[in-house]
Short mmCIF file of C-alpha atoms in Angstrom, two decimals:
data_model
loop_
_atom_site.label_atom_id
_atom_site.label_comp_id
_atom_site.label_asym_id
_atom_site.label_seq_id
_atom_site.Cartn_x
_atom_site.Cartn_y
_atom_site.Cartn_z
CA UNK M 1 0.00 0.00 0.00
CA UNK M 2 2.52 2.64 0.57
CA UNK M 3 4.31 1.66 -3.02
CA UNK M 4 0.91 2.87 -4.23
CA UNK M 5 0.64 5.59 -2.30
CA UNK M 6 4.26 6.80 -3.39
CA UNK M 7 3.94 6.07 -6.89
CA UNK M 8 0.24 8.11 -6.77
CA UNK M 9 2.08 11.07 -5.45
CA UNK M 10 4.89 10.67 -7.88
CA UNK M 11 1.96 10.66 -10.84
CA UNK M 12 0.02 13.12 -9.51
CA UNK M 13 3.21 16.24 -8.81
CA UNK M 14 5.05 15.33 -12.10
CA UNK M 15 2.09 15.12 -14.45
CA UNK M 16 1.58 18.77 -12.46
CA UNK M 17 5.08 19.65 -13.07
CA UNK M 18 5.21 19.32 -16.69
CA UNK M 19 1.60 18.44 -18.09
CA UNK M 20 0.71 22.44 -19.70
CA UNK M 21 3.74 21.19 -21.57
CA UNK M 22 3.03 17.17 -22.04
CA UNK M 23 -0.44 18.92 -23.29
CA UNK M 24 0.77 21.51 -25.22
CA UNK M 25 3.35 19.21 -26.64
CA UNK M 26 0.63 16.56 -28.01
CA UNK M 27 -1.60 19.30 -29.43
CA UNK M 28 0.97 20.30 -31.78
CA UNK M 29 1.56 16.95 -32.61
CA UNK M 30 -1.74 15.92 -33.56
CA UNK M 31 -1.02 19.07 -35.79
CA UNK M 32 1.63 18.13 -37.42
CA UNK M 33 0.33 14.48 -38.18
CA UNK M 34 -1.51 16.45 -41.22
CA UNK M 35 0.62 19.34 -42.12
CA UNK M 36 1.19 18.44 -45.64
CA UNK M 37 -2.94 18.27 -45.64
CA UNK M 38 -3.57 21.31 -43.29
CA UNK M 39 -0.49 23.48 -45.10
CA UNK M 40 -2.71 22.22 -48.39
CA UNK M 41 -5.73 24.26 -47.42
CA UNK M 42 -3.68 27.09 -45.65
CA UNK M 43 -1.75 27.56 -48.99
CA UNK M 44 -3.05 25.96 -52.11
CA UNK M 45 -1.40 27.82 -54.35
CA UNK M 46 2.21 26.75 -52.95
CA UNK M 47 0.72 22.76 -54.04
CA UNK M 48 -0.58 23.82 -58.28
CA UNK M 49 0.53 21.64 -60.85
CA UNK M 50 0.36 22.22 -63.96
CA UNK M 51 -0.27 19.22 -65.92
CA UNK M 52 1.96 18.37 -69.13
CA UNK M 53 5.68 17.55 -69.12
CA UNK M 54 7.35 17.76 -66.46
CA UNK M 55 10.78 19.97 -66.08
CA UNK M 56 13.81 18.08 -64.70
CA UNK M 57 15.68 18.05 -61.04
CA UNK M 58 18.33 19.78 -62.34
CA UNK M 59 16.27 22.75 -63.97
CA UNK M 60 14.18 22.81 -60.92
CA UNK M 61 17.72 23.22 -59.17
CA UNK M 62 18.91 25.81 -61.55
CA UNK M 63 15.82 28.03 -60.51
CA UNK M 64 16.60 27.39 -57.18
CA UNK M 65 19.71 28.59 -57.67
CA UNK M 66 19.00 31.54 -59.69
CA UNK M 67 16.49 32.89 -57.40
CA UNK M 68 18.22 32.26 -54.25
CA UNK M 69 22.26 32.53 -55.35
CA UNK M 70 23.25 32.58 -51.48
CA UNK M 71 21.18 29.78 -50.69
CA UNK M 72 22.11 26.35 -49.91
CA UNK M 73 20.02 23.62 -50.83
CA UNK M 74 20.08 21.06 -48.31
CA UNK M 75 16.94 18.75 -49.20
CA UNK M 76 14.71 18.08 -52.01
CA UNK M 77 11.42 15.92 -51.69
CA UNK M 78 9.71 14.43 -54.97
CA UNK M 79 6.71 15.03 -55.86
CA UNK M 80 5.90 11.32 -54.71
CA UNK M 81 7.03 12.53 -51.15
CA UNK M 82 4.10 13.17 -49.17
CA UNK M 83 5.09 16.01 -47.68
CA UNK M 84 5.55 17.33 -51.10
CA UNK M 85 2.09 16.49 -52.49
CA UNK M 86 3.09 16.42 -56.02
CA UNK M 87 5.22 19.84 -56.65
CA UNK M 88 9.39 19.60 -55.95
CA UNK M 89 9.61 20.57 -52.59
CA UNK M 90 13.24 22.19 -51.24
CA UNK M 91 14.59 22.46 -48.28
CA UNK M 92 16.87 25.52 -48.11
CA UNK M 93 19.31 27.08 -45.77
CA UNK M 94 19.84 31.02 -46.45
CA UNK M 95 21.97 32.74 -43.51
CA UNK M 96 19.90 31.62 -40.45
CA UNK M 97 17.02 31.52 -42.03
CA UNK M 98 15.37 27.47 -43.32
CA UNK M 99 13.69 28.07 -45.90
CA UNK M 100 10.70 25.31 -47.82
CA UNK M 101 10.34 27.04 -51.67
CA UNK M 102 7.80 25.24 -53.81
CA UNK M 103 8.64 24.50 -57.63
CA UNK M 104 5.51 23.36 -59.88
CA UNK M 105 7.10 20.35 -61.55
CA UNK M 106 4.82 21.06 -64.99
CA UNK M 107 6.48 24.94 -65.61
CA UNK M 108 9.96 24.74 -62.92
CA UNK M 109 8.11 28.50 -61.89
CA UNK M 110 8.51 28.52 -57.71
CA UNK M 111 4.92 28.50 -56.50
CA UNK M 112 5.65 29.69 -53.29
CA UNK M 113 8.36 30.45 -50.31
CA UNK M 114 7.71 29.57 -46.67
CA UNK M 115 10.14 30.69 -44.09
CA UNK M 116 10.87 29.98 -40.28
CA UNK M 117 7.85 32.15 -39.61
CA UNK M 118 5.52 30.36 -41.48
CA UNK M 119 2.37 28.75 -39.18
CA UNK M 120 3.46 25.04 -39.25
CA UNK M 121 7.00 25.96 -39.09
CA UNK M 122 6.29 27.46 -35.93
CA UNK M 123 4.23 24.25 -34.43
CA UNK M 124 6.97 21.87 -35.62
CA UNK M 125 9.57 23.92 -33.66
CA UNK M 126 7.37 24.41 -30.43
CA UNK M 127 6.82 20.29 -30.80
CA UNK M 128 10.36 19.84 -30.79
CA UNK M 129 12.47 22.48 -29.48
CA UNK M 130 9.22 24.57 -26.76
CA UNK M 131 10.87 27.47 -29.28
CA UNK M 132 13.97 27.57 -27.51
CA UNK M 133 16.37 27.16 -30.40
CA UNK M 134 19.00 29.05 -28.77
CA UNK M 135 18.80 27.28 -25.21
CA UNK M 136 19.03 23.62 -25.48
CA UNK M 137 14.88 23.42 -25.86
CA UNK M 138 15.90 19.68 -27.73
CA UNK M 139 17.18 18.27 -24.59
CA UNK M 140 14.61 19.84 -22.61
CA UNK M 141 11.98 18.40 -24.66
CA UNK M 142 13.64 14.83 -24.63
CA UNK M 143 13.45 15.20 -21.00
CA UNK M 144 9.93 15.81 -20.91
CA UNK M 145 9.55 12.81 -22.89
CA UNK M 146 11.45 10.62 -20.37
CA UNK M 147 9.07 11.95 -17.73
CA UNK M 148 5.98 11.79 -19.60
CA UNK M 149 6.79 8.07 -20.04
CA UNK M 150 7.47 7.93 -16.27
CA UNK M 151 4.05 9.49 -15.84
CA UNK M 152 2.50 6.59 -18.17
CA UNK M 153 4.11 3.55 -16.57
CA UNK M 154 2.91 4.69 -13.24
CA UNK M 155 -0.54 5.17 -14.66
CA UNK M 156 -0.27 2.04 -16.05
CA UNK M 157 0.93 0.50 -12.47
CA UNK M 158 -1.86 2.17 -10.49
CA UNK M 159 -4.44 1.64 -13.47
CA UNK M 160 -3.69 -2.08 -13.63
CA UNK M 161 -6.81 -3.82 -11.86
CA UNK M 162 -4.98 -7.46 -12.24
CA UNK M 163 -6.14 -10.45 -15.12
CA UNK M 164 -8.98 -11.58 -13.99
CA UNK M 165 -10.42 -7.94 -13.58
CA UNK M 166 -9.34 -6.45 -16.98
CA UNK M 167 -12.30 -5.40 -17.64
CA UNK M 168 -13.17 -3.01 -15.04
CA UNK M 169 -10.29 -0.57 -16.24
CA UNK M 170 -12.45 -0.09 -19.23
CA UNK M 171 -15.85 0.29 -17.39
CA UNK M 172 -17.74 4.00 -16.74
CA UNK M 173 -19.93 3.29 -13.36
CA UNK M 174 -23.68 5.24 -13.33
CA UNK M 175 -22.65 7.59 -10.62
CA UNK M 176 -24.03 11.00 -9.74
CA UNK M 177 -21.08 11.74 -8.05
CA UNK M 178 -18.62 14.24 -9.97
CA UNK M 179 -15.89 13.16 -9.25
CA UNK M 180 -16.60 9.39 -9.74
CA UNK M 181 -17.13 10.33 -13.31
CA UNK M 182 -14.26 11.94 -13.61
CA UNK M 183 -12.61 9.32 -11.68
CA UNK M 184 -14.16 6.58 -14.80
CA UNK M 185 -13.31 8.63 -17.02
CA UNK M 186 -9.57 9.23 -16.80
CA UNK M 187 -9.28 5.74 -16.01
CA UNK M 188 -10.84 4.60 -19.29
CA UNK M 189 -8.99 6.90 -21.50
CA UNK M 190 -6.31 6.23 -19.57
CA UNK M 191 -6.56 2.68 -20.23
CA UNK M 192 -6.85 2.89 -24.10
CA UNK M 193 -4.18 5.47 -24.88
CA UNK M 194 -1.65 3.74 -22.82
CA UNK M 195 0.21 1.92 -25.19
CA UNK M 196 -0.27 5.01 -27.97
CA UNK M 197 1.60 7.31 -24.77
CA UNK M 198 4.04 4.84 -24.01
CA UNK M 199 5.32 4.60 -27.56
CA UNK M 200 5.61 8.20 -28.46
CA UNK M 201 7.06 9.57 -25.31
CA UNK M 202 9.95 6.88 -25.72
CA UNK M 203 10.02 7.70 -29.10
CA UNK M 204 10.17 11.46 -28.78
CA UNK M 205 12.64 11.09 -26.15
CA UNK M 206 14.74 8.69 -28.15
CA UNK M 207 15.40 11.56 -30.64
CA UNK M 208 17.48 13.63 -28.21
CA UNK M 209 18.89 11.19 -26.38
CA UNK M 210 19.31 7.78 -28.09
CA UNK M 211 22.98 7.67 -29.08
CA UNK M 212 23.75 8.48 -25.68
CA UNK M 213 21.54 5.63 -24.49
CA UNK M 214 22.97 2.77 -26.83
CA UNK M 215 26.26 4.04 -26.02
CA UNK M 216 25.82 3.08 -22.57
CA UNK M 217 25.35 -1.01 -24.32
CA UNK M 218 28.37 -0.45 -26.48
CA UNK M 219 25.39 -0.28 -29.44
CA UNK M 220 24.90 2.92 -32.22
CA UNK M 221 21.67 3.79 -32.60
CA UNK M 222 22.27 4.91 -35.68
CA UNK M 223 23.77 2.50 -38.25
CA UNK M 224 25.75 3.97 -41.25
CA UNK M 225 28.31 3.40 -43.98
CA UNK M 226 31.86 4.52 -42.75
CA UNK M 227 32.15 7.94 -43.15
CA UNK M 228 35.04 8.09 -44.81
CA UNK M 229 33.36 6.63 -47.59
CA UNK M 230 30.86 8.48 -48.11
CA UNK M 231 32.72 11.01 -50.12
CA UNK M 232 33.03 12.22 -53.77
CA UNK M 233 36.61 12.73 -55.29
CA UNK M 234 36.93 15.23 -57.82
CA UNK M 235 37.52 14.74 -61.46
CA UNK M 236 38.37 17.56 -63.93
CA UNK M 237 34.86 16.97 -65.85
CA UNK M 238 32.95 18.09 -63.11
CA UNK M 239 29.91 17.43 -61.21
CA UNK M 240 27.15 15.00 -63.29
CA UNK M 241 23.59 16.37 -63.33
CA UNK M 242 21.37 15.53 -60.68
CA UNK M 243 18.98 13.72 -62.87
CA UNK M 244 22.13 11.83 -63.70
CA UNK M 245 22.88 10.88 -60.22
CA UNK M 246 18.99 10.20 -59.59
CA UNK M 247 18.94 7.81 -62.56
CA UNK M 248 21.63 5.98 -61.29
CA UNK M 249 20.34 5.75 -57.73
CA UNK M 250 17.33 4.15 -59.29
CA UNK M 251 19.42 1.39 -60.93
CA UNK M 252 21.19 0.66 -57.44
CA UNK M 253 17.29 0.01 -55.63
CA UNK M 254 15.30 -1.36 -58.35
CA UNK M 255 11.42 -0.97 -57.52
CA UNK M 256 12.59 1.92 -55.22
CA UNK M 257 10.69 5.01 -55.44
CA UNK M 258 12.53 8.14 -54.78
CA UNK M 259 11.26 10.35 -51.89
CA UNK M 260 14.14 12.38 -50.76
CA UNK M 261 17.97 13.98 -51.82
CA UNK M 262 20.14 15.25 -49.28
CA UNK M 263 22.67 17.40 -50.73
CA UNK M 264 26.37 17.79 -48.89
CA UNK M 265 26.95 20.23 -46.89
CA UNK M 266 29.61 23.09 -48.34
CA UNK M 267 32.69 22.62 -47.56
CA UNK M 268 36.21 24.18 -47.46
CA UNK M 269 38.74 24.15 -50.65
CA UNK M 270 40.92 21.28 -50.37
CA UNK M 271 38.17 19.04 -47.92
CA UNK M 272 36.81 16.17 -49.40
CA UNK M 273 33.12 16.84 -50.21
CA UNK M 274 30.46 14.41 -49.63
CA UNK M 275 28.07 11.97 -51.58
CA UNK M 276 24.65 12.88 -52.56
CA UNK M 277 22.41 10.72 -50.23
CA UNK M 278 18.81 9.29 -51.88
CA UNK M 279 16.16 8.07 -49.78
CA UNK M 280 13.72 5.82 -51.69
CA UNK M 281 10.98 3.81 -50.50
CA UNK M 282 10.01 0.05 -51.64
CA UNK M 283 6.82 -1.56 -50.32
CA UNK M 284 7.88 -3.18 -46.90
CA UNK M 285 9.43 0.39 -45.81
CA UNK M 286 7.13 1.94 -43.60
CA UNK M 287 8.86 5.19 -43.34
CA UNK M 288 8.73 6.48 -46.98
CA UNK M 289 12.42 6.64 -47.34
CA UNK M 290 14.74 4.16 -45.20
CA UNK M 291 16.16 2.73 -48.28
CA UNK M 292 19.36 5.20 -48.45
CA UNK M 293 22.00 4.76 -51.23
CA UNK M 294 25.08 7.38 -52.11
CA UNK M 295 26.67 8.30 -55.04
CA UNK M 296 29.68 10.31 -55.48
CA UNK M 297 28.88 13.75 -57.14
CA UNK M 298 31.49 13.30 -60.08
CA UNK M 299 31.34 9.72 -60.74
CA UNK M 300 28.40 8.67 -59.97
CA UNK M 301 29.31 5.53 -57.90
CA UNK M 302 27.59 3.94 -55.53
CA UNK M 303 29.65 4.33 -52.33
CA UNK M 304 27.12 2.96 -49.70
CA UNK M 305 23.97 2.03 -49.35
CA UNK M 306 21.31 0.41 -46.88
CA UNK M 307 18.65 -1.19 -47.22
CA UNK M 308 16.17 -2.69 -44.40
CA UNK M 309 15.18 -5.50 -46.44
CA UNK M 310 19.07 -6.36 -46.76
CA UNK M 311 20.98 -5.03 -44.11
CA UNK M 312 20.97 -6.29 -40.56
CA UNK M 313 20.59 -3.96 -37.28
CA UNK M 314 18.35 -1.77 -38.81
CA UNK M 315 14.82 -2.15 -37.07
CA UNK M 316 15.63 1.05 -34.46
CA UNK M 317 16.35 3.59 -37.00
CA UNK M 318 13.82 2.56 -39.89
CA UNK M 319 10.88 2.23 -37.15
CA UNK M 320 11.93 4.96 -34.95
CA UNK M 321 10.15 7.99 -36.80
CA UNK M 322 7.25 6.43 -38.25
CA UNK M 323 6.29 4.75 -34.29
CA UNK M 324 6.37 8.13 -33.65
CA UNK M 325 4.50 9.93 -36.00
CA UNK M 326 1.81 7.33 -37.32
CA UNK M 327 3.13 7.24 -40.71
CA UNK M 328 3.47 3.50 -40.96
CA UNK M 329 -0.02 2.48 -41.03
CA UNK M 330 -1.58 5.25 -43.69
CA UNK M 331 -4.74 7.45 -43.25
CA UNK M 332 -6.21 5.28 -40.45
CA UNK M 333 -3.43 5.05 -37.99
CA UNK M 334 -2.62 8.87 -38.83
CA UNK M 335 -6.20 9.84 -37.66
CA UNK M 336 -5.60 7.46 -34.66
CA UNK M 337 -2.24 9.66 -33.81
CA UNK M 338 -4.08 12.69 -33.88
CA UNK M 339 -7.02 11.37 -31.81
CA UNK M 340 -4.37 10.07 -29.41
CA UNK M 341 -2.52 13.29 -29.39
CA UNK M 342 -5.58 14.98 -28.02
CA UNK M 343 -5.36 12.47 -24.55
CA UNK M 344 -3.11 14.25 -22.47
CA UNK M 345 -5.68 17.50 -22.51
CA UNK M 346 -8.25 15.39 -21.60
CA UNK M 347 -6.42 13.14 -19.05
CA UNK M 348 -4.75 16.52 -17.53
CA UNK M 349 -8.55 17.98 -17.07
CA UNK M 350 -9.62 15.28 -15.36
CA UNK M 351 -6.75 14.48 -13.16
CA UNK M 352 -6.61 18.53 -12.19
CA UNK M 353 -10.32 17.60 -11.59
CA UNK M 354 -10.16 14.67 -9.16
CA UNK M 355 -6.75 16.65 -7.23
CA UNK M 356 -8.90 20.20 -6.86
CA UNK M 357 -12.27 17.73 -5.98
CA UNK M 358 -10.75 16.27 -3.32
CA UNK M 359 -8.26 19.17 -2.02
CA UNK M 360 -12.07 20.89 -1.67
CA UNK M 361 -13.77 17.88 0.39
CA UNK M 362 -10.33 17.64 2.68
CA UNK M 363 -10.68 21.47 3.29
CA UNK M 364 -14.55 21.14 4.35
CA UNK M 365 -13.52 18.40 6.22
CA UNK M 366 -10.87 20.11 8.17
CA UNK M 367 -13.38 22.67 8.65
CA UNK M 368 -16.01 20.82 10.20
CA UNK M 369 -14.18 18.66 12.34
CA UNK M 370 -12.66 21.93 13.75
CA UNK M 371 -16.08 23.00 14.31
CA UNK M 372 -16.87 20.12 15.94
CA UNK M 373 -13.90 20.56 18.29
CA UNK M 374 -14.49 23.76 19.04
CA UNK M 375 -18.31 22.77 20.50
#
């Protein structure tokens, strides 16, 4: 009994330590479970198409690069990349500024810029970073993950009515009283988002802290070619085209589907530059893009590549993201993320609920039995 009662007040003064942000924190993420969809509606004209032929990578690039000479161009998404919705989506990097422009694949005109600003740029960044950029807000939301998952194991602990009782966790009793409703009621949706809470608070914590984590087993979390191979050597004929390079990626995953190029970073004169990395999807990939492959910029040759389906060791990185954000499982599971993302408002009402309920009866209580003292 007094392992309950410890672990009660444990759940009860951390889910009131950190649950405006635990809350806060799942209402942007039930957000962001549709922002291709949502930014769709908020800006249709960034997602037109026009239909006909459709202009190449590398003129798409050569826009880019025309209309934003300073820029660099760190991503690109296909148009089969769902954040992308059909038009060549890049990611750029202008000063301090991150930048997503919008090319229409049928003209290579830029439909649109959204900056650091924009609405969904803003969410994404409160999700992950509370909008502390410039103080560590990463690590501070990785350890409001660790605690949120606390929070959910001990709800799970003092939730758990035993086998042969399962189904009374699940049960609303016909009660006048307030706070037995309220009571019922954070115990049943308690009871059916646990395993949804559990997985993305690890998850979400994971993404600050997991190479520190499996360090502490002697594992990586991430696995990857050796760096030092993943580099292009120059030739005097210069860099191929990207729709080169993208052709030849193709070759190196047949029945991949290309989702995502990550250009090199610059580098200094006389440092080796890197590969081009392409992310490309096949049908057992439930991330959209965990089959990676690189090709040096000059020659294009294939200096490393992974592959789920092929390579061992990598279950943690390939399900990692899409645990996390519902994308493994299409429209249903994505509407079952953003239902579940909306539990820890409700669970946080009704827990505030039951503490101020019975804060109120233990006051009146005091008060009487003071009274009664007193005559």
């Amino acid at each position: 009994m007094k392992t309950r009662r410890i672990i009660a007040k444990a759940h009860l003064w951390l889910s009131m330590l950190v649950g405006v942000f635990i809350v806060l924190i799942g209402l942007t993420g039930s957000l962001l479970v549709f922002e291709p969809e949502l930014n769709s509606i908020l800006h249709p004209n960034l997602y037109k198409v026009t239909e006909g032929k459709k202009v190449t990578y590398q003129q798409a690039v050569q826009v880019i690069s025309e209309s934003h000479p300073k820029g660099q161009i760190e991503r690109i998404y296909t148009p089969s990349e769902p954040n992308a919705r059909g038009v060549y989506l890049f990611r750029l990097k202008e000063g301090e500024e991150q930048q997503s422009i919008y090319v229409n694949p049928g003209t290579g005109y830029i439909n649109g810029t959204l900056g650091d600003k924009a609405l969904f740029n803003q969410i994404k960044e409160f999700h992950e970073q509370l909008l502390l950029k410039d103080f560590n807000g990463e690590k501070i939301i990785g350890t409001i993950g660790f605690i949120f998952f606390f929070i959910t194991l001990s709800g799970l602990y003092l939730w758990w009515p035993g086998i042969k009782k399962l189904a009374r966790g699940f049960i609303m009793r016909r009660n006048a009283n307030p706070y037995v409703r309220q009571f019922d009621l954070h115990k049943v949706i308690g009871g059916f988002s646990i395993p949804f809470l559990l997985v993305v608070s690890l998850t979400g914590a994971l993404f600050v802290y997991d190479e520190m984590i499996f360090s502490w087993f002697g594992a990586k979390a991430k696995v990857m070619p050796p760096e030092e191979q993943l580099i292009s050597k120059t030739i005097p004929t210069g860099k191929l085209p990207l729709d080169e390079l993208l052709n030849r990626a193709e070759k190196a995953i047949p029945q991949g589907k290309l989702m995502q190029v990550r250009m090199p970073e610059k580098v200094e004169r006389g440092t080796p530059e890197g590969a081009v990395e392409f992310r490309l999807s096949r049908s057992y990939d439930p991330g959209k893009g965990n089959v990676k492959v690189w090709l040096d910029q000059y020659s294009g040759k294939v200096v490393g590549k992974l592959d789920p389906h092929v390579n061992s060791g990598l279950i943690y990185q390939t399900w990692h993201l899409p645990l996390h954000t519902g994308s493994f499982g299409g429209l249903i599971t994505k509407i079952l993320y953003t239902i579940g993302g909306l539990t820890p408002s409700i669970l946080m009402f009704t827990g505030v609920y039951m503490w101020s309920y019975k804060k109120k009866n233990k006051k009146k209580r005091k008060q009487k039995n003071d009274l009664i003292a007193a005559a």
